[in-house]
Amino acid sequence: MPQPHDAVPTGLSRRSVLAAAGLTAAGVAFQGSLGASNASAAATPAIFYSPHQDDEAIGMAGSILEHKAAGRPVYLVLVSKGENGGIAQNLNQTPCFLGDKCSAPNHYHELGWQETGTTPEVVSARTSEFTLSAKAIGVDKVINFKLSDSAYGTDSEYNTFVQQIMGKIRTLIQQYPGASHKFPAGWLDTIDPAQPTNATHKACSDAAYWLMKNGELTDVRFNHIYTYEAFSRDQRDRGADYVLNIPSSHMAKKRAAILAYNTWDPSRNLYTCGYHSVPTMLEEAYGDPREFVYTLPSKYRTGRGN
């Protein structure tokens, strides 16, 4: 079984990669640290927007590392708090649905976390994973919008959420003139093609659309985050304007970021929330050294149902 720095052959099955022997994040030496960068101070930053804790590792880490290698500072934004009662439910019950893939000791966890409303334990633990992932990638700055993830409420709540994102982005536009901005391709980011679009991801791309339409943003790209689970391997580049083939040295760091979401270490507030949320997506992103970058489609439609 490969270690995190080894090349992974094509044609991997959908079985676990993350939970294999020797592939726990506790054993990975992370490279890079927040605030430490060789990027030129005069370079304008590339700002990446992660809707939730784990999206940056799944679909943006290679692109982030590509920008850093080009000498640009990279800022990573966490858009929402990531309240998720489903994660709390998964970590409140034993036996774990992951079976032997679960990295908790003896696969046992009955944490008693709040499952409704703000789910404070989930938000805190997911954000600890996000911070560890950002350190693994070596981003220069982490920015947390701390927005309640209200995209799944009423249409009015969704539209308000889009406006909140736009307001936060406007602050960054003023603070970092000339920066490029990288969003999720929310019109594509579905867990299953038969299911509705991921509302939080779509809200991020809607915010980008309106800011571009208003002339407030010009240098914008979109990463397809959910591609790893939504499509078979030979379909993942469908329509992409740019397929990034991640070099092995960068892929090692991306895998370290992914493993941040499969670390069980309560002393550091780490409870494998990511892996108890989207295990298949993390596994497939771990095994596919590509990312998929898009420009906004000409017939883009706003709203979470598109």
Short mmCIF file of C-alpha atoms in Angstrom, two decimals:
data_model
loop_
_atom_site.label_atom_id
_atom_site.label_comp_id
_atom_site.label_asym_id
_atom_site.label_seq_id
_atom_site.Cartn_x
_atom_site.Cartn_y
_atom_site.Cartn_z
CA MET A 1 0.00 0.00 0.00
CA PRO A 2 1.51 3.38 -0.99
CA GLN A 3 2.66 5.92 1.53
CA PRO A 4 1.46 9.55 1.13
CA HIS A 5 4.50 10.55 -0.93
CA ASP A 6 4.34 7.60 -3.33
CA ALA A 7 2.81 7.66 -6.78
CA VAL A 8 -0.64 6.07 -6.88
CA PRO A 9 -1.34 4.00 -10.00
CA THR A 10 -4.30 4.77 -12.21
CA GLY A 11 -7.43 2.68 -12.02
CA LEU A 12 -7.77 2.71 -8.23
CA SER A 13 -10.88 1.06 -6.90
CA ARG A 14 -13.25 3.04 -4.71
CA ARG A 15 -12.02 1.24 -1.59
CA SER A 16 -10.32 3.20 1.13
CA VAL A 17 -6.95 4.78 0.53
CA LEU A 18 -6.95 7.08 3.51
CA ALA A 19 -7.50 4.46 6.16
CA ALA A 20 -4.86 2.05 4.91
CA ALA A 21 -1.99 1.10 7.18
CA GLY A 22 0.52 3.89 7.41
CA LEU A 23 -1.79 6.48 5.90
CA THR A 24 -2.98 8.28 9.00
CA ALA A 25 -2.29 11.98 9.03
CA ALA A 26 -0.66 11.75 12.45
CA GLY A 27 2.33 10.17 10.75
CA VAL A 28 2.70 12.77 8.01
CA ALA A 29 5.32 15.51 8.29
CA PHE A 30 3.53 18.61 7.08
CA GLN A 31 5.50 21.12 5.05
CA GLY A 32 4.89 24.85 5.03
CA SER A 33 3.44 27.09 7.68
CA LEU A 34 0.96 29.92 7.75
CA GLY A 35 2.60 33.26 7.25
CA ALA A 36 5.83 31.74 5.92
CA SER A 37 6.33 32.30 2.20
CA ASN A 38 9.04 32.97 -0.32
CA ALA A 39 6.59 34.76 -2.59
CA SER A 40 7.49 38.25 -3.62
CA ALA A 41 5.98 40.86 -1.35
CA ALA A 42 5.20 42.93 -4.45
CA ALA A 43 3.14 40.14 -6.10
CA THR A 44 -0.62 40.40 -5.94
CA PRO A 45 -2.21 37.46 -4.13
CA ALA A 46 -4.31 34.66 -5.53
CA ILE A 47 -7.35 34.31 -3.29
CA PHE A 48 -9.04 30.90 -3.13
CA TYR A 49 -12.54 30.52 -1.69
CA SER A 50 -13.39 27.22 0.01
CA PRO A 51 -17.13 26.91 0.71
CA HIS A 52 -16.58 24.38 3.51
CA GLN A 53 -13.76 22.81 5.45
CA ASP A 54 -12.37 20.10 3.10
CA ASP A 55 -13.19 21.65 -0.29
CA GLU A 56 -9.76 23.26 -0.52
CA ALA A 57 -8.02 19.91 -0.04
CA ILE A 58 -10.29 18.06 -2.44
CA GLY A 59 -10.34 20.39 -5.42
CA MET A 60 -8.02 23.38 -4.91
CA ALA A 61 -4.77 22.28 -3.25
CA GLY A 62 -2.96 21.53 -6.50
CA SER A 63 -3.98 24.87 -7.97
CA ILE A 64 -2.87 26.65 -4.80
CA LEU A 65 0.53 24.98 -5.00
CA GLU A 66 0.80 25.87 -8.69
CA HIS A 67 0.34 29.56 -7.83
CA LYS A 68 2.81 29.37 -4.99
CA ALA A 69 5.39 27.78 -7.27
CA ALA A 70 4.91 30.73 -9.63
CA GLY A 71 5.94 33.05 -6.79
CA ARG A 72 2.52 34.40 -5.84
CA PRO A 73 1.25 34.68 -2.29
CA VAL A 74 -1.90 32.63 -1.78
CA TYR A 75 -4.72 33.49 0.61
CA LEU A 76 -7.26 30.83 1.51
CA VAL A 77 -10.77 31.88 2.50
CA LEU A 78 -13.16 29.69 4.48
CA VAL A 79 -16.57 30.95 3.42
CA SER A 80 -19.01 29.20 5.75
CA LYS A 81 -18.89 27.86 9.28
CA GLY A 82 -19.76 24.42 7.93
CA GLU A 83 -22.54 23.61 10.36
CA ASN A 84 -23.46 20.01 9.62
CA GLY A 85 -25.69 17.98 11.87
CA GLY A 86 -25.08 14.90 9.75
CA ILE A 87 -21.42 14.87 10.79
CA ALA A 88 -22.47 15.19 14.42
CA GLN A 89 -24.84 12.24 14.00
CA ASN A 90 -22.08 10.14 12.46
CA LEU A 91 -19.71 10.92 15.33
CA ASN A 92 -22.35 10.47 18.00
CA GLN A 93 -23.02 6.84 17.18
CA THR A 94 -21.18 3.55 17.32
CA PRO A 95 -20.68 1.29 15.41
CA CYS A 96 -19.33 3.67 12.82
CA PHE A 97 -20.77 3.46 9.31
CA LEU A 98 -17.18 3.53 8.00
CA GLY A 99 -16.39 0.22 9.67
CA ASP A 100 -12.67 -0.56 9.63
CA LYS A 101 -12.00 2.66 7.71
CA CYS A 102 -12.77 4.70 10.83
CA SER A 103 -9.59 6.02 12.44
CA ALA A 104 -11.03 6.43 15.95
CA PRO A 105 -9.54 3.96 18.46
CA ASN A 106 -11.47 0.71 18.08
CA HIS A 107 -13.73 2.63 15.67
CA TYR A 108 -15.56 3.91 18.73
CA HIS A 109 -17.03 7.39 19.06
CA GLU A 110 -20.06 8.49 21.02
CA LEU A 111 -19.18 12.16 21.36
CA GLY A 112 -22.53 13.61 22.34
CA TRP A 113 -22.20 16.57 19.96
CA GLN A 114 -25.10 18.91 19.25
CA GLU A 115 -26.85 17.73 16.09
CA THR A 116 -29.09 20.69 15.27
CA GLY A 117 -28.71 24.43 14.89
CA THR A 118 -25.20 25.85 15.04
CA THR A 119 -23.54 22.47 15.87
CA PRO A 120 -20.66 24.24 17.68
CA GLU A 121 -18.50 21.13 18.17
CA VAL A 122 -18.70 20.30 14.46
CA VAL A 123 -17.79 23.84 13.42
CA SER A 124 -14.85 23.94 15.81
CA ALA A 125 -13.47 20.52 14.85
CA ARG A 126 -13.94 21.05 11.11
CA THR A 127 -12.12 24.36 11.34
CA SER A 128 -9.23 22.68 13.17
CA GLU A 129 -8.97 20.28 10.25
CA PHE A 130 -9.10 23.19 7.80
CA THR A 131 -6.26 24.94 9.61
CA LEU A 132 -4.15 21.78 9.51
CA SER A 133 -4.89 21.35 5.81
CA ALA A 134 -3.94 24.97 5.08
CA LYS A 135 -0.66 24.42 6.90
CA ALA A 136 0.03 21.31 4.82
CA ILE A 137 -0.47 23.26 1.59
CA GLY A 138 1.57 26.18 2.91
CA VAL A 139 -0.84 29.02 2.21
CA ASP A 140 0.31 32.47 3.22
CA LYS A 141 -2.86 33.61 4.97
CA VAL A 142 -6.14 32.08 6.13
CA ILE A 143 -9.25 34.26 6.15
CA ASN A 144 -12.45 33.05 7.81
CA PHE A 145 -15.70 34.73 6.74
CA LYS A 146 -17.56 32.88 9.56
CA LEU A 147 -20.85 33.00 7.67
CA SER A 148 -23.66 30.76 8.81
CA ASP A 149 -24.23 28.16 6.12
CA SER A 150 -27.77 29.29 5.28
CA ALA A 151 -27.72 28.38 1.59
CA TYR A 152 -29.98 25.39 2.26
CA GLY A 153 -32.81 27.45 3.76
CA THR A 154 -35.49 29.34 1.88
CA ASP A 155 -34.87 31.13 -1.42
CA SER A 156 -34.72 34.37 0.54
CA GLU A 157 -32.10 32.93 2.88
CA TYR A 158 -30.10 31.68 -0.08
CA ASN A 159 -30.14 35.10 -1.75
CA THR A 160 -29.16 36.77 1.53
CA PHE A 161 -26.26 34.34 1.84
CA VAL A 162 -25.07 35.26 -1.67
CA GLN A 163 -25.22 38.95 -0.71
CA GLN A 164 -23.24 38.26 2.47
CA ILE A 165 -20.52 36.54 0.47
CA MET A 166 -20.41 39.44 -1.97
CA GLY A 167 -20.01 41.92 0.87
CA LYS A 168 -17.08 39.99 2.32
CA ILE A 169 -15.42 39.69 -1.10
CA ARG A 170 -15.79 43.41 -1.70
CA THR A 171 -13.71 44.00 1.42
CA LEU A 172 -10.96 41.79 -0.01
CA ILE A 173 -11.16 43.53 -3.39
CA GLN A 174 -10.49 46.84 -1.66
CA GLN A 175 -7.79 45.39 0.57
CA TYR A 176 -5.95 43.51 -2.19
CA PRO A 177 -6.34 45.38 -5.49
CA GLY A 178 -5.24 43.37 -8.49
CA ALA A 179 -5.68 40.01 -6.78
CA SER A 180 -7.02 37.04 -8.72
CA HIS A 181 -10.00 35.19 -7.27
CA LYS A 182 -10.65 31.42 -7.41
CA PHE A 183 -14.10 30.04 -6.62
CA PRO A 184 -15.82 26.66 -6.67
CA ALA A 185 -17.57 25.78 -9.94
CA GLY A 186 -20.84 25.64 -8.08
CA TRP A 187 -22.97 24.98 -11.16
CA LEU A 188 -21.09 21.67 -11.50
CA ASP A 189 -20.41 20.74 -7.85
CA THR A 190 -22.93 18.00 -7.25
CA ILE A 191 -22.56 14.94 -5.09
CA ASP A 192 -24.60 12.96 -7.61
CA PRO A 193 -25.72 14.21 -11.06
CA ALA A 194 -29.27 13.20 -10.12
CA GLN A 195 -29.26 15.36 -6.97
CA PRO A 196 -29.67 19.16 -6.65
CA THR A 197 -26.62 21.36 -6.88
CA ASN A 198 -24.63 21.88 -3.68
CA ALA A 199 -26.25 25.11 -2.52
CA THR A 200 -23.26 26.59 -0.68
CA HIS A 201 -20.93 25.98 -3.62
CA LYS A 202 -23.50 27.47 -6.00
CA ALA A 203 -23.88 30.54 -3.78
CA CYS A 204 -20.13 31.16 -4.05
CA SER A 205 -20.19 31.01 -7.84
CA ASP A 206 -23.33 33.18 -7.89
CA ALA A 207 -21.51 35.79 -5.80
CA ALA A 208 -18.62 35.70 -8.28
CA TYR A 209 -21.03 36.02 -11.20
CA TRP A 210 -22.68 39.18 -9.83
CA LEU A 211 -19.35 40.76 -8.94
CA MET A 212 -18.06 40.03 -12.44
CA LYS A 213 -21.26 41.37 -14.00
CA ASN A 214 -20.86 44.56 -11.96
CA GLY A 215 -17.25 44.92 -13.13
CA GLU A 216 -15.91 44.51 -9.60
CA LEU A 217 -14.02 41.29 -10.42
CA THR A 218 -12.17 40.54 -13.64
CA ASP A 219 -9.52 37.88 -12.95
CA VAL A 220 -11.67 34.91 -11.93
CA ARG A 221 -11.45 31.12 -12.30
CA PHE A 222 -13.50 28.24 -10.91
CA ASN A 223 -12.36 24.84 -9.59
CA HIS A 224 -14.64 21.83 -9.92
CA ILE A 225 -14.50 20.38 -6.43
CA TYR A 226 -17.10 17.62 -6.48
CA THR A 227 -15.91 16.14 -9.78
CA TYR A 228 -14.18 13.27 -7.99
CA GLU A 229 -17.43 11.74 -6.82
CA ALA A 230 -19.89 12.99 -9.39
CA PHE A 231 -18.27 11.53 -12.51
CA SER A 232 -16.27 8.49 -13.51
CA ARG A 233 -12.55 9.00 -13.90
CA ASP A 234 -12.59 9.41 -17.70
CA GLN A 235 -15.36 12.04 -17.50
CA ARG A 236 -13.88 14.31 -14.85
CA ASP A 237 -12.42 16.82 -17.29
CA ARG A 238 -15.70 17.31 -19.14
CA GLY A 239 -15.79 20.91 -20.35
CA ALA A 240 -12.81 22.04 -18.28
CA ASP A 241 -10.90 25.01 -19.66
CA TYR A 242 -7.73 23.75 -17.99
CA VAL A 243 -6.81 20.36 -16.57
CA LEU A 244 -4.02 20.73 -14.04
CA ASN A 245 -1.70 17.73 -13.92
CA ILE A 246 -0.32 18.03 -10.40
CA PRO A 247 3.41 17.25 -10.13
CA SER A 248 4.39 14.56 -7.63
CA SER A 249 6.00 17.00 -5.20
CA HIS A 250 2.79 19.03 -5.07
CA MET A 251 0.62 15.92 -4.95
CA ALA A 252 2.42 14.83 -1.79
CA LYS A 253 1.35 18.09 -0.13
CA LYS A 254 -2.19 17.79 -1.45
CA ARG A 255 -2.40 14.30 0.04
CA ALA A 256 -1.12 15.65 3.34
CA ALA A 257 -3.93 18.23 3.24
CA ILE A 258 -6.46 15.47 2.54
CA LEU A 259 -5.09 13.42 5.42
CA ALA A 260 -5.75 16.36 7.75
CA TYR A 261 -9.40 15.34 7.39
CA ASN A 262 -8.67 11.78 8.52
CA THR A 263 -6.77 12.60 11.71
CA TRP A 264 -8.13 11.45 15.08
CA ASP A 265 -6.38 13.46 17.78
CA PRO A 266 -8.77 14.97 20.35
CA SER A 267 -5.86 16.75 22.04
CA ARG A 268 -5.73 18.93 18.90
CA ASN A 269 -9.51 19.04 18.42
CA LEU A 270 -9.25 16.68 15.43
CA TYR A 271 -12.01 14.09 15.00
CA THR A 272 -11.90 13.07 11.32
CA CYS A 273 -14.97 15.16 10.56
CA GLY A 274 -14.09 15.37 6.89
CA TYR A 275 -13.75 11.63 6.51
CA HIS A 276 -17.00 11.07 8.38
CA SER A 277 -18.62 13.43 5.88
CA VAL A 278 -17.28 12.73 2.36
CA PRO A 279 -14.98 9.68 2.53
CA THR A 280 -15.31 8.64 -1.11
CA MET A 281 -14.61 12.12 -2.40
CA LEU A 282 -11.49 12.44 -0.27
CA GLU A 283 -10.27 9.01 -1.33
CA GLU A 284 -10.74 9.70 -5.02
CA ALA A 285 -9.12 13.13 -4.80
CA TYR A 286 -6.20 11.43 -3.03
CA GLY A 287 -5.77 9.06 -5.96
CA ASP A 288 -6.28 11.41 -8.93
CA PRO A 289 -3.39 13.86 -9.54
CA ARG A 290 -5.55 16.28 -11.51
CA GLU A 291 -7.69 19.34 -10.84
CA PHE A 292 -10.20 20.94 -13.17
CA VAL A 293 -10.42 24.68 -13.78
CA TYR A 294 -13.25 26.50 -15.55
CA THR A 295 -14.26 29.94 -16.70
CA LEU A 296 -17.85 31.08 -16.20
CA PRO A 297 -20.17 29.59 -18.86
CA SER A 298 -21.76 32.07 -21.24
CA LYS A 299 -25.28 30.94 -20.32
CA TYR A 300 -24.73 30.92 -16.59
CA ARG A 301 -27.93 30.96 -14.54
CA THR A 302 -28.04 32.17 -10.95
CA GLY A 303 -29.98 30.46 -8.17
CA ARG A 304 -29.37 27.26 -6.27
CA GLY A 305 -31.61 25.12 -8.48
CA ASN A 306 -29.48 25.45 -11.63
#
